């Protein structure tokens, strides 16, 4: 666990992106480049990267297949070093907007030979935003006031819902995401994880309750304070941060196909904050 801080304007949009898988032919490179260009152009935009920056598959991995990997000029798959170098070049235009960068399981896989995220952050000059596999980020305004906290976790696998309808599946996935993240921190208004390649923004539930003053009955709604020491789990935002890796390619058997993974939504969520207050979390599909 790392504890980070970031000073942001009271009006900002916080992008949660990850699972780029640089070095995989199935990467949707144009979508990733479009996203980074959007962040660079938008004065309100900042970002947290949730890990799996690079693919890093090697010959010892059960899914290793050179036909699915980007090659260098010699015809060999790019090494983790060159994948990291490419990503540093790609993210350099938004380096000063990055407030956290996490390890993913693909980085962990290669850490015994090359420290991917540490090298990436050194190349873009932002070593101070290294978040490890899990971190909390305290978001403050220019006067030092705590606005809210973010819990960011690369993530773990989640079982696919077997419910009968798509509507039921979506509800089950939302509850599953909440059950995984909610116990991991009590004071974070936004809780995010990557890894699953699902794109979801689960919003707080508006809950009605009744009171009386001895003369009349009045309706009220449970309202959370976003910078409180404890935030009720149903009053938080839960994000699954999507991916830039396609599940299928023509004439190539990706490991997503081998595992029978459903098609993925290419994209990311954004948390929108105005005057220091979280207004919404939206899914952006590309």
mmCIF file of C-alpha atoms in Angstrom, residues 32-265:
data_model
loop_
_atom_site.group_PDB
_atom_site.id
_atom_site.type_symbol
_atom_site.label_atom_id
_atom_site.label_comp_id
_atom_site.label_asym_id
_atom_site.label_seq_id
_atom_site.Cartn_x
_atom_site.Cartn_y
_atom_site.Cartn_z
ATOM 1 C CA UNK A 32 -5.151 4.510 -26.654
ATOM 2 C CA UNK A 33 -3.482 7.307 -28.610
ATOM 3 C CA UNK A 34 -6.822 9.090 -28.991
ATOM 4 C CA UNK A 35 -7.364 8.898 -25.225
ATOM 5 C CA UNK A 36 -3.956 10.316 -24.390
ATOM 6 C CA UNK A 37 -4.434 13.120 -26.925
ATOM 7 C CA UNK A 38 -7.787 13.954 -25.305
ATOM 8 C CA UNK A 39 -6.195 14.129 -21.839
ATOM 9 C CA UNK A 40 -3.354 16.283 -23.141
ATOM 10 C CA UNK A 41 -5.769 18.737 -24.771
ATOM 11 C CA UNK A 42 -8.275 19.014 -21.894
ATOM 12 C CA UNK A 43 -7.152 21.519 -19.208
ATOM 13 C CA UNK A 44 -9.409 19.800 -16.645
ATOM 14 C CA UNK A 45 -8.051 16.305 -17.287
ATOM 15 C CA UNK A 46 -5.813 14.284 -14.940
ATOM 16 C CA UNK A 47 -5.201 10.556 -14.819
ATOM 17 C CA UNK A 48 -4.474 7.505 -12.725
ATOM 18 C CA UNK A 49 -3.009 4.484 -14.507
ATOM 19 C CA UNK A 50 -4.141 1.150 -13.080
ATOM 20 C CA UNK A 51 -1.339 -1.052 -14.432
ATOM 21 C CA UNK A 52 -0.665 -3.650 -17.142
ATOM 22 C CA UNK A 53 1.081 -0.924 -19.063
ATOM 23 C CA UNK A 54 2.987 -3.604 -21.001
ATOM 24 C CA UNK A 55 2.297 -7.151 -22.175
ATOM 25 C CA UNK A 56 5.614 -8.761 -21.041
ATOM 26 C CA UNK A 57 4.732 -12.321 -22.081
ATOM 27 C CA UNK A 58 7.847 -14.506 -22.226
ATOM 28 C CA UNK A 59 8.526 -18.024 -23.451
ATOM 29 C CA UNK A 60 7.804 -19.519 -20.018
ATOM 30 C CA UNK A 61 4.244 -18.228 -19.883
ATOM 31 C CA UNK A 62 1.520 -20.715 -20.880
ATOM 32 C CA UNK A 63 -0.101 -18.143 -23.211
ATOM 33 C CA UNK A 64 3.137 -17.209 -24.970
ATOM 34 C CA UNK A 65 2.616 -17.154 -28.721
ATOM 35 C CA UNK A 66 4.945 -14.958 -30.816
ATOM 36 C CA UNK A 67 2.241 -14.693 -33.471
ATOM 37 C CA UNK A 68 0.211 -12.512 -31.072
ATOM 38 C CA UNK A 69 3.061 -10.111 -30.226
ATOM 39 C CA UNK A 70 4.545 -6.987 -31.834
ATOM 40 C CA UNK A 71 7.982 -7.664 -33.368
ATOM 41 C CA UNK A 72 11.163 -5.599 -33.500
ATOM 42 C CA UNK A 73 13.237 -5.041 -36.632
ATOM 43 C CA UNK A 74 14.851 -8.478 -36.227
ATOM 44 C CA UNK A 75 11.510 -10.248 -36.193
ATOM 45 C CA UNK A 76 11.583 -11.040 -32.479
ATOM 46 C CA UNK A 77 8.864 -9.984 -29.996
ATOM 47 C CA UNK A 78 9.574 -6.686 -28.253
ATOM 48 C CA UNK A 79 11.216 -7.128 -24.869
ATOM 49 C CA UNK A 80 9.828 -5.514 -21.720
ATOM 50 C CA UNK A 81 12.548 -2.858 -22.014
ATOM 51 C CA UNK A 82 11.365 -1.676 -25.435
ATOM 52 C CA UNK A 83 7.703 -1.966 -24.522
ATOM 53 C CA UNK A 84 8.384 0.342 -21.562
ATOM 54 C CA UNK A 85 10.369 2.747 -23.718
ATOM 55 C CA UNK A 86 7.487 2.980 -26.211
ATOM 56 C CA UNK A 87 4.993 3.675 -23.447
ATOM 57 C CA UNK A 88 7.173 6.413 -21.951
ATOM 58 C CA UNK A 89 7.238 8.154 -25.335
ATOM 59 C CA UNK A 90 3.459 7.762 -25.647
ATOM 60 C CA UNK A 91 2.640 9.130 -22.166
ATOM 61 C CA UNK A 92 5.208 11.931 -22.044
ATOM 62 C CA UNK A 93 2.669 14.579 -23.244
ATOM 63 C CA UNK A 94 0.477 13.844 -20.180
ATOM 64 C CA UNK A 95 3.244 13.114 -17.671
ATOM 65 C CA UNK A 96 2.460 16.169 -15.535
ATOM 66 C CA UNK A 97 -1.227 15.194 -15.397
ATOM 67 C CA UNK A 98 -0.547 11.735 -13.962
ATOM 68 C CA UNK A 99 -1.201 11.487 -10.213
ATOM 69 C CA UNK A 100 -0.610 7.737 -9.742
ATOM 70 C CA UNK A 101 0.783 4.844 -11.766
ATOM 71 C CA UNK A 102 0.340 1.263 -10.566
ATOM 72 C CA UNK A 103 1.957 -2.081 -11.152
ATOM 73 C CA UNK A 104 -0.204 -4.716 -12.792
ATOM 74 C CA UNK A 105 0.198 -8.462 -12.796
ATOM 75 C CA UNK A 106 1.989 -8.206 -16.149
ATOM 76 C CA UNK A 107 4.582 -5.894 -14.578
ATOM 77 C CA UNK A 108 4.874 -8.207 -11.567
ATOM 78 C CA UNK A 109 5.543 -11.074 -13.955
ATOM 79 C CA UNK A 110 8.655 -9.317 -15.266
ATOM 80 C CA UNK A 111 9.948 -7.589 -12.111
ATOM 81 C CA UNK A 112 12.683 -10.196 -11.553
ATOM 82 C CA UNK A 113 14.340 -9.075 -14.818
ATOM 83 C CA UNK A 114 13.184 -5.470 -15.347
ATOM 84 C CA UNK A 115 11.360 -2.890 -13.161
ATOM 85 C CA UNK A 116 8.802 -1.702 -15.709
ATOM 86 C CA UNK A 117 6.824 0.961 -13.847
ATOM 87 C CA UNK A 118 9.849 2.381 -12.041
ATOM 88 C CA UNK A 119 11.670 2.678 -15.388
ATOM 89 C CA UNK A 120 8.588 4.147 -17.090
ATOM 90 C CA UNK A 121 8.180 6.816 -14.396
ATOM 91 C CA UNK A 122 11.874 7.647 -14.430
ATOM 92 C CA UNK A 123 11.707 8.183 -18.193
ATOM 93 C CA UNK A 124 8.770 10.601 -17.885
ATOM 94 C CA UNK A 125 10.179 12.279 -14.746
ATOM 95 C CA UNK A 126 7.373 11.300 -12.347
ATOM 96 C CA UNK A 127 8.883 8.771 -9.915
ATOM 97 C CA UNK A 128 6.908 10.311 -7.038
ATOM 98 C CA UNK A 129 3.564 8.972 -8.365
ATOM 99 C CA UNK A 130 4.547 5.289 -8.158
ATOM 100 C CA UNK A 131 1.596 3.494 -6.571
ATOM 101 C CA UNK A 132 2.770 -0.114 -6.296
ATOM 102 C CA UNK A 133 -0.043 -2.648 -6.737
ATOM 103 C CA UNK A 134 -2.422 -0.758 -4.419
ATOM 104 C CA UNK A 135 -2.487 2.876 -3.334
ATOM 105 C CA UNK A 136 -4.660 5.587 -1.847
ATOM 106 C CA UNK A 137 -4.533 9.095 -3.270
ATOM 107 C CA UNK A 138 -5.671 12.086 -1.205
ATOM 108 C CA UNK A 139 -6.971 14.763 -3.556
ATOM 109 C CA UNK A 140 -6.530 18.287 -2.179
ATOM 110 C CA UNK A 141 -7.263 21.734 -3.580
ATOM 111 C CA UNK A 142 -4.734 24.543 -3.929
ATOM 112 C CA UNK A 143 -5.428 25.638 -0.318
ATOM 113 C CA UNK A 144 -4.669 22.206 1.098
ATOM 114 C CA UNK A 145 -8.299 21.242 1.764
ATOM 115 C CA UNK A 146 -9.014 17.532 1.412
ATOM 116 C CA UNK A 147 -11.602 17.047 -1.334
ATOM 117 C CA UNK A 148 -11.804 13.249 -1.414
ATOM 118 C CA UNK A 149 -9.690 10.105 -1.463
ATOM 119 C CA UNK A 150 -9.245 7.504 -4.195
ATOM 120 C CA UNK A 151 -8.473 3.839 -3.593
ATOM 121 C CA UNK A 152 -6.704 2.369 -6.636
ATOM 122 C CA UNK A 153 -5.932 -1.340 -6.997
ATOM 123 C CA UNK A 154 -4.765 -3.157 -10.107
ATOM 124 C CA UNK A 155 -7.184 -5.915 -9.259
ATOM 125 C CA UNK A 156 -7.819 -9.616 -9.486
ATOM 126 C CA UNK A 157 -10.009 -11.920 -11.536
ATOM 127 C CA UNK A 158 -13.771 -11.813 -11.027
ATOM 128 C CA UNK A 159 -16.102 -14.647 -11.956
ATOM 129 C CA UNK A 160 -18.372 -13.998 -14.926
ATOM 130 C CA UNK A 161 -22.049 -13.757 -14.026
ATOM 131 C CA UNK A 162 -24.223 -16.667 -15.182
ATOM 132 C CA UNK A 163 -27.490 -14.790 -14.745
ATOM 133 C CA UNK A 164 -30.150 -15.271 -17.383
ATOM 134 C CA UNK A 165 -30.459 -11.732 -18.759
ATOM 135 C CA UNK A 166 -27.919 -9.050 -19.542
ATOM 136 C CA UNK A 167 -29.640 -6.692 -17.098
ATOM 137 C CA UNK A 168 -29.197 -9.238 -14.304
ATOM 138 C CA UNK A 169 -25.576 -9.796 -15.295
ATOM 139 C CA UNK A 170 -24.829 -6.063 -15.099
ATOM 140 C CA UNK A 171 -26.385 -5.835 -11.636
ATOM 141 C CA UNK A 172 -24.417 -8.872 -10.462
ATOM 142 C CA UNK A 173 -21.145 -7.458 -11.807
ATOM 143 C CA UNK A 174 -21.782 -4.150 -10.053
ATOM 144 C CA UNK A 175 -22.455 -5.846 -6.721
ATOM 145 C CA UNK A 176 -19.445 -8.139 -7.160
ATOM 146 C CA UNK A 177 -17.170 -5.152 -7.793
ATOM 147 C CA UNK A 178 -18.504 -3.411 -4.691
ATOM 148 C CA UNK A 179 -18.028 -6.517 -2.534
ATOM 149 C CA UNK A 180 -14.387 -6.816 -3.599
ATOM 150 C CA UNK A 181 -13.468 -3.158 -3.116
ATOM 151 C CA UNK A 182 -15.621 -1.908 -0.232
ATOM 152 C CA UNK A 183 -13.757 -3.731 2.591
ATOM 153 C CA UNK A 184 -10.346 -2.526 1.401
ATOM 154 C CA UNK A 185 -10.741 1.099 2.568
ATOM 155 C CA UNK A 186 -13.353 2.992 4.574
ATOM 156 C CA UNK A 187 -12.516 6.603 3.744
ATOM 157 C CA UNK A 188 -12.370 6.601 -0.070
ATOM 158 C CA UNK A 189 -15.243 8.116 -2.032
ATOM 159 C CA UNK A 190 -13.876 6.554 -5.238
ATOM 160 C CA UNK A 191 -12.656 2.952 -5.391
ATOM 161 C CA UNK A 192 -11.186 1.631 -8.639
ATOM 162 C CA UNK A 193 -9.650 -1.546 -9.990
ATOM 163 C CA UNK A 194 -8.429 -2.759 -13.354
ATOM 164 C CA UNK A 195 -7.321 -6.235 -14.468
ATOM 165 C CA UNK A 196 -10.716 -7.672 -15.456
ATOM 166 C CA UNK A 197 -10.951 -5.547 -18.643
ATOM 167 C CA UNK A 198 -14.550 -4.732 -17.695
ATOM 168 C CA UNK A 199 -15.673 -1.130 -18.031
ATOM 169 C CA UNK A 200 -18.062 -0.134 -15.250
ATOM 170 C CA UNK A 201 -18.953 2.962 -13.248
ATOM 171 C CA UNK A 202 -21.132 2.021 -10.274
ATOM 172 C CA UNK A 203 -22.647 5.096 -8.661
ATOM 173 C CA UNK A 204 -23.883 5.726 -5.110
ATOM 174 C CA UNK A 205 -27.417 4.608 -4.393
ATOM 175 C CA UNK A 206 -29.941 7.319 -3.510
ATOM 176 C CA UNK A 207 -31.691 6.010 -0.369
ATOM 177 C CA UNK A 208 -34.859 7.459 1.095
ATOM 178 C CA UNK A 209 -35.763 7.473 4.785
ATOM 179 C CA UNK A 210 -38.562 9.096 6.798
ATOM 180 C CA UNK A 211 -38.436 11.205 9.968
ATOM 181 C CA UNK A 212 -40.913 13.213 11.971
ATOM 182 C CA UNK A 213 -40.789 16.274 14.234
ATOM 183 C CA UNK A 214 -43.836 15.260 16.283
ATOM 184 C CA UNK A 215 -46.188 17.122 13.942
ATOM 185 C CA UNK A 216 -45.469 15.915 10.444
ATOM 186 C CA UNK A 217 -43.564 13.184 8.571
ATOM 187 C CA UNK A 218 -40.755 14.300 6.314
ATOM 188 C CA UNK A 219 -38.715 12.452 3.690
ATOM 189 C CA UNK A 220 -34.921 12.643 3.592
ATOM 190 C CA UNK A 221 -32.088 11.056 1.659
ATOM 191 C CA UNK A 222 -28.902 9.527 3.019
ATOM 192 C CA UNK A 223 -26.078 11.799 1.918
ATOM 193 C CA UNK A 224 -22.412 10.973 2.380
ATOM 194 C CA UNK A 225 -19.664 13.491 3.096
ATOM 195 C CA UNK A 226 -17.055 12.647 0.457
ATOM 196 C CA UNK A 227 -14.050 13.543 2.655
ATOM 197 C CA UNK A 228 -15.333 11.889 5.855
ATOM 198 C CA UNK A 229 -13.269 9.465 7.931
ATOM 199 C CA UNK A 230 -15.772 6.747 7.006
ATOM 200 C CA UNK A 231 -18.030 6.628 3.960
ATOM 201 C CA UNK A 232 -20.932 4.202 3.834
ATOM 202 C CA UNK A 233 -20.220 1.564 1.134
ATOM 203 C CA UNK A 234 -23.447 2.341 -0.740
ATOM 204 C CA UNK A 235 -22.406 6.010 -0.950
ATOM 205 C CA UNK A 236 -19.153 5.418 -2.849
ATOM 206 C CA UNK A 237 -18.255 5.241 -6.527
ATOM 207 C CA UNK A 238 -16.864 1.894 -7.746
ATOM 208 C CA UNK A 239 -14.978 1.731 -11.026
ATOM 209 C CA UNK A 240 -13.756 -1.102 -13.205
ATOM 210 C CA UNK A 241 -11.395 0.686 -15.513
ATOM 211 C CA UNK A 242 -11.736 -1.046 -18.881
ATOM 212 C CA UNK A 243 -8.937 -1.899 -21.286
ATOM 213 C CA UNK A 244 -7.267 -1.133 -24.601
ATOM 214 C CA UNK A 245 -6.857 -4.838 -25.463
ATOM 215 C CA UNK A 246 -9.224 -6.395 -27.966
ATOM 216 C CA UNK A 247 -10.455 -9.924 -27.324
ATOM 217 C CA UNK A 248 -10.298 -11.152 -30.913
ATOM 218 C CA UNK A 249 -8.212 -10.611 -34.041
ATOM 219 C CA UNK A 250 -8.621 -12.055 -37.521
ATOM 220 C CA UNK A 251 -6.495 -15.132 -38.207
ATOM 221 C CA UNK A 252 -4.860 -15.053 -34.763
ATOM 222 C CA UNK A 253 -5.862 -16.949 -31.637
ATOM 223 C CA UNK A 254 -5.513 -14.453 -28.784
ATOM 224 C CA UNK A 255 -5.316 -15.737 -25.228
ATOM 225 C CA UNK A 256 -8.673 -14.063 -24.648
ATOM 226 C CA UNK A 257 -10.139 -16.420 -27.230
ATOM 227 C CA UNK A 258 -8.358 -19.415 -25.699
ATOM 228 C CA UNK A 259 -9.997 -18.623 -22.356
ATOM 229 C CA UNK A 260 -13.385 -17.908 -23.887
ATOM 230 C CA UNK A 261 -13.511 -14.331 -22.570
ATOM 231 C CA UNK A 262 -16.511 -12.255 -23.705
ATOM 232 C CA UNK A 263 -15.887 -9.212 -25.933
ATOM 233 C CA UNK A 264 -14.481 -6.232 -24.055
ATOM 234 C CA UNK A 265 -15.530 -2.595 -24.155
#
